[in-house]
């Protein structure tokens, strides 16, 4: 069935460091891919998405490219800030298998000054 | 408000009791989802409504769990004979359409079963 495998954390980086959080997926159809972020004490928020192969989603300096050949959707940011400290979830939605989202286990990021 | 709201924010109950968790979706959103998030895990799908009907309830863990959406807006997740293993954060999300559209999440209800 459909699933998402996400890089385990926690991840601790210094401010201005480069961030990569790996995400790979398994899907029977042609899924849309998402990154959600959960800031401390807040609910899940959509960070970015990509709906087809080779699409790049971007927001707030974060980027992820939908790679069908490697079934990946890695999240990257060139220079992290303390305010980026949060838990990041990779997710997919596959119209072939229904209406639910499949989430990864989440990666906790802490950015230190 | 403009977002998805959930009440209560926290619920503590005793094993064997009945609980109801409420979700108020974004106005006009026809699709509504319930998820359960255990500590250190990502959200896991429970049930999906399109309008008033449960279009997919394959994620409900057993028959102690039930959800309704009688008027196609507010939804209630009901858990009978609660068990300690039911302790989790229950998330509600709504979407303007089924499938691959963005889901907007509420803040969740933290359920603790003692």
PDB file of C-alpha atoms in Angstrom:
ATOM      1  CA  UNK A   1       0.000   0.000   0.000  1.00  0.00           C
ATOM      2  CA  UNK A   2       0.887   3.657  -0.006  1.00  0.00           C
ATOM      3  CA  UNK A   3       3.429   4.863   2.516  1.00  0.00           C
ATOM      4  CA  UNK A   4       5.957   7.560   3.301  1.00  0.00           C
ATOM      5  CA  UNK A   5       9.373   6.994   4.827  1.00  0.00           C
ATOM      6  CA  UNK A   6      10.963   9.994   6.397  1.00  0.00           C
ATOM      7  CA  UNK A   7      14.398  10.698   7.768  1.00  0.00           C
ATOM      8  CA  UNK A   8      14.433  10.200  11.502  1.00  0.00           C
ATOM      9  CA  UNK A   9      15.402  12.980  13.817  1.00  0.00           C
ATOM     10  CA  UNK A  10      15.956  14.847  15.838  1.00  0.00           C
ATOM     11  CA  UNK A  11      18.078  17.175  13.752  1.00  0.00           C
ATOM     12  CA  UNK A  12      20.045  20.004  15.347  1.00  0.00           C
ATOM     13  CA  UNK A  13      21.667  22.670  13.191  1.00  0.00           C
ATOM     14  CA  UNK A  14      23.357  25.975  13.715  1.00  0.00           C
ATOM     15  CA  UNK A  15      21.750  29.076  12.285  1.00  0.00           C
ATOM     16  CA  UNK A  16      22.516  29.582   8.571  1.00  0.00           C
ATOM     17  CA  UNK A  17      23.357  25.910   8.045  1.00  0.00           C
ATOM     18  CA  UNK A  18      22.013  23.937   5.090  1.00  0.00           C
ATOM     19  CA  UNK A  19      19.068  21.655   5.766  1.00  0.00           C
ATOM     20  CA  UNK A  20      18.032  18.440   4.059  1.00  0.00           C
ATOM     21  CA  UNK A  21      15.269  16.192   5.355  1.00  0.00           C
ATOM     22  CA  UNK A  22      14.878  13.055   3.274  1.00  0.00           C
ATOM     23  CA  UNK A  23      11.516  11.661   2.261  1.00  0.00           C
ATOM     24  CA  UNK A  24      10.743   8.705   0.010  1.00  0.00           C
ATOM     25  CA  UNK A  25       7.376   7.307  -0.863  1.00  0.00           C
ATOM     26  CA  UNK A  26       5.545   4.266  -2.162  1.00  0.00           C
ATOM     27  CA  UNK A  27       2.338   4.750  -4.099  1.00  0.00           C
ATOM     28  CA  UNK A  28       0.193   2.749  -6.480  1.00  0.00           C
ATOM     29  CA  UNK A  29      -0.923   5.710  -8.549  1.00  0.00           C
ATOM     30  CA  UNK A  30       0.326   9.206  -9.223  1.00  0.00           C
ATOM     31  CA  UNK A  31       0.333  10.928  -5.878  1.00  0.00           C
ATOM     32  CA  UNK A  32       0.575  14.535  -4.869  1.00  0.00           C
ATOM     33  CA  UNK A  33       3.316  15.191  -2.329  1.00  0.00           C
ATOM     34  CA  UNK A  34       3.316  17.598   0.588  1.00  0.00           C
ATOM     35  CA  UNK A  35       5.449  18.906   3.387  1.00  0.00           C
ATOM     36  CA  UNK A  36       3.601  20.007   6.509  1.00  0.00           C
ATOM     37  CA  UNK A  37       5.184  21.820   9.438  1.00  0.00           C
ATOM     38  CA  UNK A  38       4.133  21.877  13.074  1.00  0.00           C
ATOM     39  CA  UNK A  39       5.559  24.735  15.115  1.00  0.00           C
ATOM     40  CA  UNK A  40       5.650  24.338  18.900  1.00  0.00           C
ATOM     41  CA  UNK A  41       2.161  24.573  20.344  1.00  0.00           C
ATOM     42  CA  UNK A  42       0.501  24.958  16.948  1.00  0.00           C
ATOM     43  CA  UNK A  43      -1.376  22.783  14.483  1.00  0.00           C
ATOM     44  CA  UNK A  44      -0.120  21.313  11.228  1.00  0.00           C
ATOM     45  CA  UNK A  45       0.360  23.829   8.434  1.00  0.00           C
ATOM     46  CA  UNK A  46       1.048  23.195   4.787  1.00  0.00           C
ATOM     47  CA  UNK A  47       4.590  24.252   3.914  1.00  0.00           C
ATOM     48  CA  UNK A  48       4.718  23.297   0.245  1.00  0.00           C
ATOM     49  CA  UNK A  49       3.391  20.794  -2.248  1.00  0.00           C
ATOM     50  CA  UNK A  50       3.982  19.306  -5.681  1.00  0.00           C
ATOM     51  CA  UNK A  51       1.327  17.565  -7.723  1.00  0.00           C
ATOM     52  CA  UNK A  52       3.282  15.899 -10.515  1.00  0.00           C
ATOM     53  CA  UNK A  53       6.706  14.586 -11.382  1.00  0.00           C
ATOM     54  CA  UNK A  54       9.500  17.185 -11.684  1.00  0.00           C
ATOM     55  CA  UNK A  55       7.392  19.871 -10.014  1.00  0.00           C
ATOM     56  CA  UNK A  56       9.204  21.918  -7.414  1.00  0.00           C
ATOM     57  CA  UNK A  57       7.300  23.208  -4.420  1.00  0.00           C
ATOM     58  CA  UNK A  58       8.717  26.189  -2.560  1.00  0.00           C
ATOM     59  CA  UNK A  59       7.788  28.429   0.331  1.00  0.00           C
ATOM     60  CA  UNK A  60       9.620  30.488   2.976  1.00  0.00           C
ATOM     61  CA  UNK A  61      12.981  29.513   1.496  1.00  0.00           C
ATOM     62  CA  UNK A  62      12.183  25.788   1.618  1.00  0.00           C
ATOM     63  CA  UNK A  63      12.127  23.705  -1.554  1.00  0.00           C
ATOM     64  CA  UNK A  64      11.319  20.138  -2.524  1.00  0.00           C
ATOM     65  CA  UNK A  65      11.326  18.519  -5.958  1.00  0.00           C
ATOM     66  CA  UNK A  66       9.031  15.637  -6.881  1.00  0.00           C
ATOM     67  CA  UNK A  67      11.386  12.954  -8.246  1.00  0.00           C
ATOM     68  CA  UNK A  68       9.451  10.061  -9.714  1.00  0.00           C
ATOM     69  CA  UNK A  69      12.567   8.128 -10.721  1.00  0.00           C
ATOM     70  CA  UNK A  70      13.807   7.973  -7.148  1.00  0.00           C
ATOM     71  CA  UNK A  71      10.336   8.231  -5.526  1.00  0.00           C
ATOM     72  CA  UNK A  72      11.617  11.055  -3.375  1.00  0.00           C
ATOM     73  CA  UNK A  73      10.549  14.486  -2.168  1.00  0.00           C
ATOM     74  CA  UNK A  74      13.435  15.736  -0.059  1.00  0.00           C
ATOM     75  CA  UNK A  75      13.016  19.029   1.788  1.00  0.00           C
ATOM     76  CA  UNK A  76      15.865  21.556   1.558  1.00  0.00           C
ATOM     77  CA  UNK A  77      16.661  25.025   2.799  1.00  0.00           C
ATOM     78  CA  UNK A  78      19.887  26.850   2.129  1.00  0.00           C
ATOM     79  CA  UNK A  79      20.128  28.794   5.368  1.00  0.00           C
ATOM     80  CA  UNK A  80      18.002  27.861   8.364  1.00  0.00           C
ATOM     81  CA  UNK A  81      16.877  30.271  11.048  1.00  0.00           C
ATOM     82  CA  UNK A  82      15.996  29.753  14.690  1.00  0.00           C
ATOM     83  CA  UNK A  83      12.363  30.341  13.750  1.00  0.00           C
ATOM     84  CA  UNK A  84      12.459  27.226  11.536  1.00  0.00           C
ATOM     85  CA  UNK A  85      12.614  25.025  14.630  1.00  0.00           C
ATOM     86  CA  UNK A  86       9.605  22.733  14.293  1.00  0.00           C
ATOM     87  CA  UNK A  87       8.523  19.221  13.353  1.00  0.00           C
ATOM     88  CA  UNK A  88       8.322  18.557   9.616  1.00  0.00           C
ATOM     89  CA  UNK A  89       6.048  15.907   8.108  1.00  0.00           C
ATOM     90  CA  UNK A  90       6.218  14.523   4.592  1.00  0.00           C
ATOM     91  CA  UNK A  91       2.868  13.335   3.223  1.00  0.00           C
ATOM     92  CA  UNK A  92       1.256  11.990   0.096  1.00  0.00           C
ATOM     93  CA  UNK A  93      -2.233  11.886  -1.286  1.00  0.00           C
ATOM     94  CA  UNK A  94      -3.004   9.298  -3.928  1.00  0.00           C
ATOM     95  CA  UNK A  95      -6.314   9.592  -5.727  1.00  0.00           C
ATOM     96  CA  UNK A  96      -6.028   5.941  -6.789  1.00  0.00           C
ATOM     97  CA  UNK A  97      -6.248   4.696  -3.230  1.00  0.00           C
ATOM     98  CA  UNK A  98      -8.751   7.071  -1.702  1.00  0.00           C
ATOM     99  CA  UNK A  99      -8.896  10.394  -0.027  1.00  0.00           C
ATOM    100  CA  UNK A 100      -6.633  10.131   2.939  1.00  0.00           C
ATOM    101  CA  UNK A 101      -3.194  11.549   3.422  1.00  0.00           C
ATOM    102  CA  UNK A 102      -0.349   9.231   4.349  1.00  0.00           C
ATOM    103  CA  UNK A 103       2.139  10.894   6.671  1.00  0.00           C
ATOM    104  CA  UNK A 104       5.702  10.141   7.608  1.00  0.00           C
ATOM    105  CA  UNK A 105       6.673   9.949  11.251  1.00  0.00           C
ATOM    106  CA  UNK A 106       7.947  13.525  11.365  1.00  0.00           C
ATOM    107  CA  UNK A 107      11.418  15.010  11.773  1.00  0.00           C
ATOM    108  CA  UNK A 108      12.101  17.373  14.630  1.00  0.00           C
ATOM    109  CA  UNK A 109      14.411  20.254  13.730  1.00  0.00           C
ATOM    110  CA  UNK A 110      16.088  22.483  16.276  1.00  0.00           C
ATOM    111  CA  UNK A 111      18.104  25.456  15.057  1.00  0.00           C
ATOM    112  CA  UNK A 112      20.501  26.977  17.544  1.00  0.00           C
ATOM    113  CA  UNK A 113      21.848  30.534  17.334  1.00  0.00           C
TER     114      UNK A 113
ATOM    115  CA  UNK B   1     -12.983  32.082  12.889  1.00  0.00           C
ATOM    116  CA  UNK B   2     -11.481  31.277   9.556  1.00  0.00           C
ATOM    117  CA  UNK B   3      -9.746  28.044  10.446  1.00  0.00           C
ATOM    118  CA  UNK B   4     -10.702  24.570  11.593  1.00  0.00           C
ATOM    119  CA  UNK B   5     -11.615  24.510  15.253  1.00  0.00           C
ATOM    120  CA  UNK B   6     -11.726  21.549  17.620  1.00  0.00           C
ATOM    121  CA  UNK B   7     -13.160  21.192  21.072  1.00  0.00           C
ATOM    122  CA  UNK B   8     -12.194  20.424  23.702  1.00  0.00           C
ATOM    123  CA  UNK B   9      -8.486  21.119  23.388  1.00  0.00           C
ATOM    124  CA  UNK B  10      -7.797  18.628  26.153  1.00  0.00           C
ATOM    125  CA  UNK B  11      -9.875  15.772  27.479  1.00  0.00           C
ATOM    126  CA  UNK B  12      -8.978  13.538  30.402  1.00  0.00           C
ATOM    127  CA  UNK B  13     -11.210  10.564  31.029  1.00  0.00           C
ATOM    128  CA  UNK B  14     -11.187   7.255  32.816  1.00  0.00           C
ATOM    129  CA  UNK B  15     -10.913   3.882  31.190  1.00  0.00           C
ATOM    130  CA  UNK B  16     -14.296   2.618  30.111  1.00  0.00           C
ATOM    131  CA  UNK B  17     -15.918   6.037  29.726  1.00  0.00           C
ATOM    132  CA  UNK B  18     -17.497   7.509  26.598  1.00  0.00           C
ATOM    133  CA  UNK B  19     -16.090  10.642  24.944  1.00  0.00           C
ATOM    134  CA  UNK B  20     -17.102  12.953  22.127  1.00  0.00           C
ATOM    135  CA  UNK B  21     -14.692  15.152  20.216  1.00  0.00           C
ATOM    136  CA  UNK B  22     -15.993  17.963  18.055  1.00  0.00           C
ATOM    137  CA  UNK B  23     -14.663  19.443  14.819  1.00  0.00           C
ATOM    138  CA  UNK B  24     -15.892  22.615  13.133  1.00  0.00           C
ATOM    139  CA  UNK B  25     -14.426  22.788   9.610  1.00  0.00           C
ATOM    140  CA  UNK B  26     -13.748  25.790   7.447  1.00  0.00           C
ATOM    141  CA  UNK B  27     -17.004  27.145   6.119  1.00  0.00           C
ATOM    142  CA  UNK B  28     -17.828  25.737   2.709  1.00  0.00           C
ATOM    143  CA  UNK B  29     -15.398  22.832   2.883  1.00  0.00           C
ATOM    144  CA  UNK B  30     -17.220  19.691   1.844  1.00  0.00           C
ATOM    145  CA  UNK B  31     -14.509  17.206   2.792  1.00  0.00           C
ATOM    146  CA  UNK B  32     -13.667  16.478   6.433  1.00  0.00           C
ATOM    147  CA  UNK B  33     -11.056  14.098   7.809  1.00  0.00           C
ATOM    148  CA  UNK B  34     -10.215  12.685  11.213  1.00  0.00           C
ATOM    149  CA  UNK B  35      -6.696  11.564  12.077  1.00  0.00           C
ATOM    150  CA  UNK B  36      -5.061  10.221  15.207  1.00  0.00           C
ATOM    151  CA  UNK B  37      -1.518  11.203  16.132  1.00  0.00           C
ATOM    152  CA  UNK B  38       0.320   9.205  18.755  1.00  0.00           C
ATOM    153  CA  UNK B  39       3.424  10.539  20.436  1.00  0.00           C
ATOM    154  CA  UNK B  40       6.374  10.631  18.063  1.00  0.00           C
ATOM    155  CA  UNK B  41       4.301   9.538  15.078  1.00  0.00           C
ATOM    156  CA  UNK B  42       2.699  11.158  12.092  1.00  0.00           C
ATOM    157  CA  UNK B  43      -1.066  11.502  11.831  1.00  0.00           C
ATOM    158  CA  UNK B  44      -2.903   8.285  10.938  1.00  0.00           C
ATOM    159  CA  UNK B  45      -6.116   8.392   8.977  1.00  0.00           C
ATOM    160  CA  UNK B  46      -9.345   7.405  10.699  1.00  0.00           C
ATOM    161  CA  UNK B  47     -12.310   8.487   8.575  1.00  0.00           C
ATOM    162  CA  UNK B  48     -13.261  10.791   5.736  1.00  0.00           C
ATOM    163  CA  UNK B  49     -16.563  12.546   5.076  1.00  0.00           C
ATOM    164  CA  UNK B  50     -17.733  14.013   1.816  1.00  0.00           C
ATOM    165  CA  UNK B  51     -20.765  16.042   2.789  1.00  0.00           C
ATOM    166  CA  UNK B  52     -22.849  14.161   5.326  1.00  0.00           C
ATOM    167  CA  UNK B  53     -21.742  10.666   4.464  1.00  0.00           C
ATOM    168  CA  UNK B  54     -18.696   8.743   5.590  1.00  0.00           C
ATOM    169  CA  UNK B  55     -17.000   8.030   2.269  1.00  0.00           C
ATOM    170  CA  UNK B  56     -14.143   6.071   3.792  1.00  0.00           C
ATOM    171  CA  UNK B  57     -14.003   4.757   7.357  1.00  0.00           C
ATOM    172  CA  UNK B  58     -11.287   2.187   6.766  1.00  0.00           C
ATOM    173  CA  UNK B  59      -8.966   3.767   9.335  1.00  0.00           C
ATOM    174  CA  UNK B  60     -11.261   3.384  12.326  1.00  0.00           C
ATOM    175  CA  UNK B  61      -9.445   0.897  14.568  1.00  0.00           C
ATOM    176  CA  UNK B  62     -12.527  -0.945  15.864  1.00  0.00           C
ATOM    177  CA  UNK B  63     -16.240  -0.596  16.484  1.00  0.00           C
ATOM    178  CA  UNK B  64     -15.724   1.497  19.597  1.00  0.00           C
ATOM    179  CA  UNK B  65     -14.979   4.409  17.275  1.00  0.00           C
ATOM    180  CA  UNK B  66     -17.718   6.173  15.372  1.00  0.00           C
ATOM    181  CA  UNK B  67     -18.085   9.564  13.702  1.00  0.00           C
ATOM    182  CA  UNK B  68     -20.995  11.580  12.372  1.00  0.00           C
ATOM    183  CA  UNK B  69     -21.510  14.699  10.320  1.00  0.00           C
ATOM    184  CA  UNK B  70     -25.295  15.045  10.211  1.00  0.00           C
ATOM    185  CA  UNK B  71     -25.565  18.408   8.449  1.00  0.00           C
ATOM    186  CA  UNK B  72     -22.425  18.291   6.378  1.00  0.00           C
ATOM    187  CA  UNK B  73     -20.534  20.756   8.530  1.00  0.00           C
ATOM    188  CA  UNK B  74     -19.647  20.010  12.166  1.00  0.00           C
ATOM    189  CA  UNK B  75     -18.445  16.494  12.879  1.00  0.00           C
ATOM    190  CA  UNK B  76     -18.274  14.531  16.109  1.00  0.00           C
ATOM    191  CA  UNK B  77     -15.907  11.649  16.756  1.00  0.00           C
ATOM    192  CA  UNK B  78     -17.300   9.313  19.379  1.00  0.00           C
ATOM    193  CA  UNK B  79     -15.294   6.759  21.324  1.00  0.00           C
ATOM    194  CA  UNK B  80     -17.042   4.209  23.510  1.00  0.00           C
ATOM    195  CA  UNK B  81     -15.514   2.239  26.384  1.00  0.00           C
ATOM    196  CA  UNK B  82     -12.254   4.147  26.127  1.00  0.00           C
ATOM    197  CA  UNK B  83      -8.988   2.302  26.669  1.00  0.00           C
ATOM    198  CA  UNK B  84      -5.591   3.628  27.696  1.00  0.00           C
ATOM    199  CA  UNK B  85      -4.328   2.913  24.201  1.00  0.00           C
ATOM    200  CA  UNK B  86      -6.788   5.462  22.827  1.00  0.00           C
ATOM    201  CA  UNK B  87      -4.706   8.241  24.364  1.00  0.00           C
ATOM    202  CA  UNK B  88      -3.468  10.435  21.506  1.00  0.00           C
ATOM    203  CA  UNK B  89      -4.045  13.737  19.785  1.00  0.00           C
ATOM    204  CA  UNK B  90      -7.078  13.584  17.525  1.00  0.00           C
ATOM    205  CA  UNK B  91      -6.800  15.878  14.537  1.00  0.00           C
ATOM    206  CA  UNK B  92      -9.499  17.116  12.243  1.00  0.00           C
ATOM    207  CA  UNK B  93      -8.859  18.535   8.776  1.00  0.00           C
ATOM    208  CA  UNK B  94     -11.060  19.946   6.071  1.00  0.00           C
ATOM    209  CA  UNK B  95     -10.622  20.445   2.369  1.00  0.00           C
ATOM    210  CA  UNK B  96     -12.539  22.166  -0.360  1.00  0.00           C
ATOM    211  CA  UNK B  97     -12.618  19.016  -2.423  1.00  0.00           C
ATOM    212  CA  UNK B  98     -11.650  15.381  -2.186  1.00  0.00           C
ATOM    213  CA  UNK B  99      -8.367  13.902  -3.196  1.00  0.00           C
ATOM    214  CA  UNK B 100      -5.169  15.811  -3.610  1.00  0.00           C
ATOM    215  CA  UNK B 101      -6.158  19.232  -2.422  1.00  0.00           C
ATOM    216  CA  UNK B 102      -4.533  20.789   0.607  1.00  0.00           C
ATOM    217  CA  UNK B 103      -6.040  19.776   3.908  1.00  0.00           C
ATOM    218  CA  UNK B 104      -6.350  22.435   6.598  1.00  0.00           C
ATOM    219  CA  UNK B 105      -5.810  21.086  10.081  1.00  0.00           C
ATOM    220  CA  UNK B 106      -7.302  22.047  13.388  1.00  0.00           C
ATOM    221  CA  UNK B 107      -5.211  22.328  16.563  1.00  0.00           C
ATOM    222  CA  UNK B 108      -6.299  18.894  17.750  1.00  0.00           C
ATOM    223  CA  UNK B 109      -7.827  17.425  20.885  1.00  0.00           C
ATOM    224  CA  UNK B 110      -5.423  15.762  23.272  1.00  0.00           C
ATOM    225  CA  UNK B 111      -7.209  12.759  24.767  1.00  0.00           C
ATOM    226  CA  UNK B 112      -5.788  11.120  27.868  1.00  0.00           C
ATOM    227  CA  UNK B 113      -7.366   7.928  29.172  1.00  0.00           C
ATOM    228  CA  UNK B 114      -6.352   7.129  32.719  1.00  0.00           C
TER     229      UNK B 114
END
